[in-house]
Amino acid sequence: MGDNHNPDQPENESFAESRRNFLKNSSLLTAIAVTPGVVAKAAENDLGEKIASAFEKVPLKMEINGVKQQLSVEPRVTLLDLLREQLNLTGTKKGCDYGQCGACTVHVNGQRVLSCLSLAVMHEGQKITTIEGLAKGDQLHPMQEAFIKHDGFQCGYCTPGQIMSAIACIREGHAENEADIREFMSGNICRCGAYPNIVDAITEVKNNGQKL
Amino acid sequence: MNEAFFDKKDYKSLDRVDGRLKVTGAARYSAEYQLSGLVYAVLVESKIAKGTIKSIDSKAAERAPGVLAVISHVNAIKVPGYQTSNQHPSEPPVNGQPLRAFYDNNVYYNGQPVAVVVASTLEKAQYGASLVKIQYEKEQHKTDFDANMESAVLPAQAKKNPKSPVADYSRGDKNAFANAPVKIDAEYVLPTEVHNPMELQAITAHWEAEDKLTVYDKVQGTQPTQKQFAKEWNLPPENVKVIATFVGGAFGNGLHNWPHETAAIIAAKQVKKPVKLVLTREQMFTMVGYRPYTWQKIQMGATKDGKLVAINHESVGQTSSYEEFTESTLQQTRMMYASPNINTRYRILKLDVSTPIWMRGPGEATGAFALESAMDEMAFSLNIDPIEFRLMNYTDSDPDKQLPWSTKYLKECYDAGKEKIGWEKRKMQPGSVRSGEWLVGYGMGTGTFGANRGVAAVRAELDAEGNLLMQCAITDIGPGTGTAMVQIASNTTGIATDKITFQLGNSQFPKAGNQGGSSTVNSVGPAVQAACNALKEQLKTMIASNGGSQAAFASAKTDDILFVNGQIQIAGSDSAKVDIGTLFKQNNIRKIETTQESKPDENRNKYSMYAFSMHFAEVHVHSLTGQIRVKKVVCCADAGTIISPKTAANQMIGGATGGIGMALMESAIIDHRFGRYVTKDFAEYHVPVHADVPHVEVFFVNKPDTLADPVGSKGLGEIAIIGVAPAIANAIFNATGKRIRELPITPDKLI
Ligand code: FES
Ligand code: FES
């Protein structure tokens, strides 16, 4: 983050900025200013801001971990931030926000997707599965069991992404041998370095042949 | 057990006790506490490397929807601890003046946090931060290490104290190198490396009252952080609560409190709401330390038949202009080999960059790259096998401290590893082993790190159902501290591991320092033991007072009191079996509890205590493209007793992975025109991925060192990485005949 505006035009406010300011500061408050009393109250409660942000939101329907959700989100919100910051599904991790680490991997309609690289509104009507949606009650998913058994993690921060990727890797047919697993799991960084144990866990689940 | 073993999946070893929380996404890290009223903070960084801020135009940001505040030195509330003196309120782990958040308009490096935007959502804060406009008064900056190396200085602590570990050191004849029959004289460079744990540094700061602060903070020590913030905000320590239940890796960057933490606390105070602040990946390069760029020079002299006669080892490490960061780059040169004559010289170079901080294996890993490369170079010049050469210069006592080792089982490591890697396939002449178009090389490197131990306390509570609950303020950044402590408690009491809980990562729990320097099991483990033994003493007295057949408990040894199948017994005797529920009912109590502290003893003055490791690598280098593949790694450790084989082996594998990164890919590069990093994400700063890491075999000598601590452990985290990078560099030499002395070793250096 930072002050990375266009240095050649320091005084030019971007279109988006002026639009947002316009929404926040003028028309809405004026529009609802039926009486001075309401204006005072609206200002007090940040109502202008709330209305402004409501105008910036779009409705969004998704199914997350089997639960149908009717949401209202700003178009600029990523799927990752929607999950983590608005839906309290913090199992999906942010490791870079640039599609370079795999920590944010979720399944969209059964396929692995980097949730930091896609906007929430792109997933209208789709089925999202996060790490929280894998276990059936107390019964862990076989990949979760295998990660515990083979100690496929240390700090655990990359783990949800590794597990979501691992399941997809088998489904895609990319877990035929260890070399394949290593190749097709290379988008998921584990800085603790538990890679060989992760490979062992995936190999075991693959060899057990269950449908995932 | 206490028998040496190779990591294999068939030994009985506890699964990680927090494994279920981690694989289900239920483990909560510092940015994952959804407090009511939570708002978001995003930092604005300086865009110059040196100078002052002329003006900050925050009007546009303030007008943006959802923005609650734009805070900088212009309007930040005064942090009480910043005002009391010129010194930072903490006792900093490094000498100097740690950077104070929004204290004045000085810019010390490019990427310094200079303002923070607080808003109702993350997106609004991010957008607000992009609108802050800053004008600077630029000054000439210095960020180029090579261009400025002659300005390196002796650290202030060494000036004050000639006995300081970073002071100049000399043993034997100062000029022995000049007369040595065989000489190696070489320079080695290690670039800046960045910890880059997968979890971004994060803090959620919450003023629960005007004078009560709670932070969920990614740190390696809850109580050291509590102490720091208490001083900074002029509060009694009990008013500051630090929670770090889960830490998503840290590797050292949580051993210092950084300006972004105070920035979040200032923001929370100013907007009167809990504030969450998460660094971006590029901010991880400039705000939370790194392994410093380090230049080294080794002059090594030996006799023709392989006896070392001299080692001169010099090092210059980078630091910031405002703090003097130092590390033990030269320590192992003083104690590892039996050279009668040794000189070491350590200097630091102050540049307009942020302050480094210890990164896994810290200075020792840097130093080992030079020392173990030089040993390999010397062995080659002498035409002696590198393992033989090390054995010829093996020391049975510490030549530096002139004390006996508490334990040293390095020879066992050489033997086990040599066989496992297939050392007999290695040829002395580089380039003589091939596999198709690939050149095959074998290399090895030794590691060592002090078996440190600090003060720690543990509270233990046993209830009528036989559940044991323990608490300690220590953190777990990944090694599996809870798992090891549950195992120690189970070993001490006989209580089944599934009835034991170990809670950590909360400053309100009993005393613990940082998780760092491979000292956790050695420090907290003995406190767990002590607490368990104290509980057993209480039980013993309680049972014996029942008289009759239970009177025998009065004279039983504490060690022999054990839970067997849930009942208390005297081990090895057919004493009465006492049911704990019944016992507590008779005594009309629901639970017993104790808090016990454990600290280092005087053995530390009588023995030299180190853990040792030995790493072997088989590396293939493509003869045409210079592509490098690490095919196999064998890591052997003399780390004392191995408490929890599964997590310990994983820690070793992690060290090997870190070593592969050091050797082959990691390098943070500054564009000196701007003094700014050009490598600031995982696309530019490469770390090992799945495809880079082969199968790693791990061997443990597993012999207790009870002089070091009652648990017998010597620590593992650092020796897991120390010596890996030179093992790979040496294997590359063996494969190609090219000696690369500047890391990382990339294909362009081989073709
Ligand atoms: S957070 Fe999405 S790939 Fe790193
Ligand atoms: S377990 Fe820590 S990053 Fe993978």
Short mmCIF file of N, CA and C and ligand atoms in Angstrom, two decimals, chain A residues 80 93-97 99-104 114 116, ligand 1:
data_model
loop_
_atom_site.label_atom_id
_atom_site.label_comp_id
_atom_site.label_asym_id
_atom_site.label_seq_id
_atom_site.Cartn_x
_atom_site.Cartn_y
_atom_site.Cartn_z
N LEU A 80 -11.36 -14.04 -1.09
CA LEU A 80 -10.61 -14.30 0.14
C LEU A 80 -11.02 -13.35 1.26
N LYS A 93 -6.48 -18.84 4.24
CA LYS A 93 -5.43 -17.92 4.70
C LYS A 93 -4.97 -16.96 3.63
N LYS A 94 -4.47 -15.83 4.08
CA LYS A 94 -3.84 -14.87 3.17
C LYS A 94 -2.34 -14.91 3.42
N GLY A 95 -1.60 -15.35 2.39
CA GLY A 95 -0.15 -15.42 2.53
C GLY A 95 0.56 -14.42 1.64
N CYS A 96 -0.14 -13.89 0.65
CA CYS A 96 0.52 -12.93 -0.24
C CYS A 96 -0.47 -11.95 -0.86
N ASP A 97 -1.65 -12.44 -1.21
CA ASP A 97 -2.67 -11.62 -1.86
C ASP A 97 -2.38 -11.42 -3.35
N GLY A 99 -1.63 -14.27 -5.54
CA GLY A 99 -1.65 -15.51 -6.30
C GLY A 99 -0.32 -16.22 -6.38
N GLN A 100 0.54 -16.00 -5.41
CA GLN A 100 1.88 -16.58 -5.48
C GLN A 100 2.17 -17.64 -4.43
N CYS A 101 1.23 -17.90 -3.50
CA CYS A 101 1.60 -18.78 -2.39
C CYS A 101 0.63 -19.93 -2.15
N GLY A 102 -0.59 -19.82 -2.61
CA GLY A 102 -1.54 -20.93 -2.47
C GLY A 102 -2.26 -21.02 -1.13
N ALA A 103 -1.92 -20.15 -0.19
CA ALA A 103 -2.53 -20.25 1.15
C ALA A 103 -4.04 -20.04 1.10
N CYS A 104 -4.51 -19.35 0.08
CA CYS A 104 -5.92 -18.97 0.00
C CYS A 104 -6.74 -19.92 -0.85
N LEU A 114 -7.52 -19.78 -6.50
CA LEU A 114 -6.87 -18.89 -5.54
C LEU A 114 -7.86 -17.78 -5.21
N CYS A 116 -7.64 -15.22 -3.47
CA CYS A 116 -7.15 -13.83 -3.43
C CYS A 116 -7.16 -13.21 -4.82
S1 FES C 1 -2.91 -15.41 -0.70
FE1 FES C 1 -3.67 -16.12 -2.56
S2 FES C 1 -2.00 -17.08 -3.46
FE2 FES C 1 -1.16 -16.17 -1.70
#
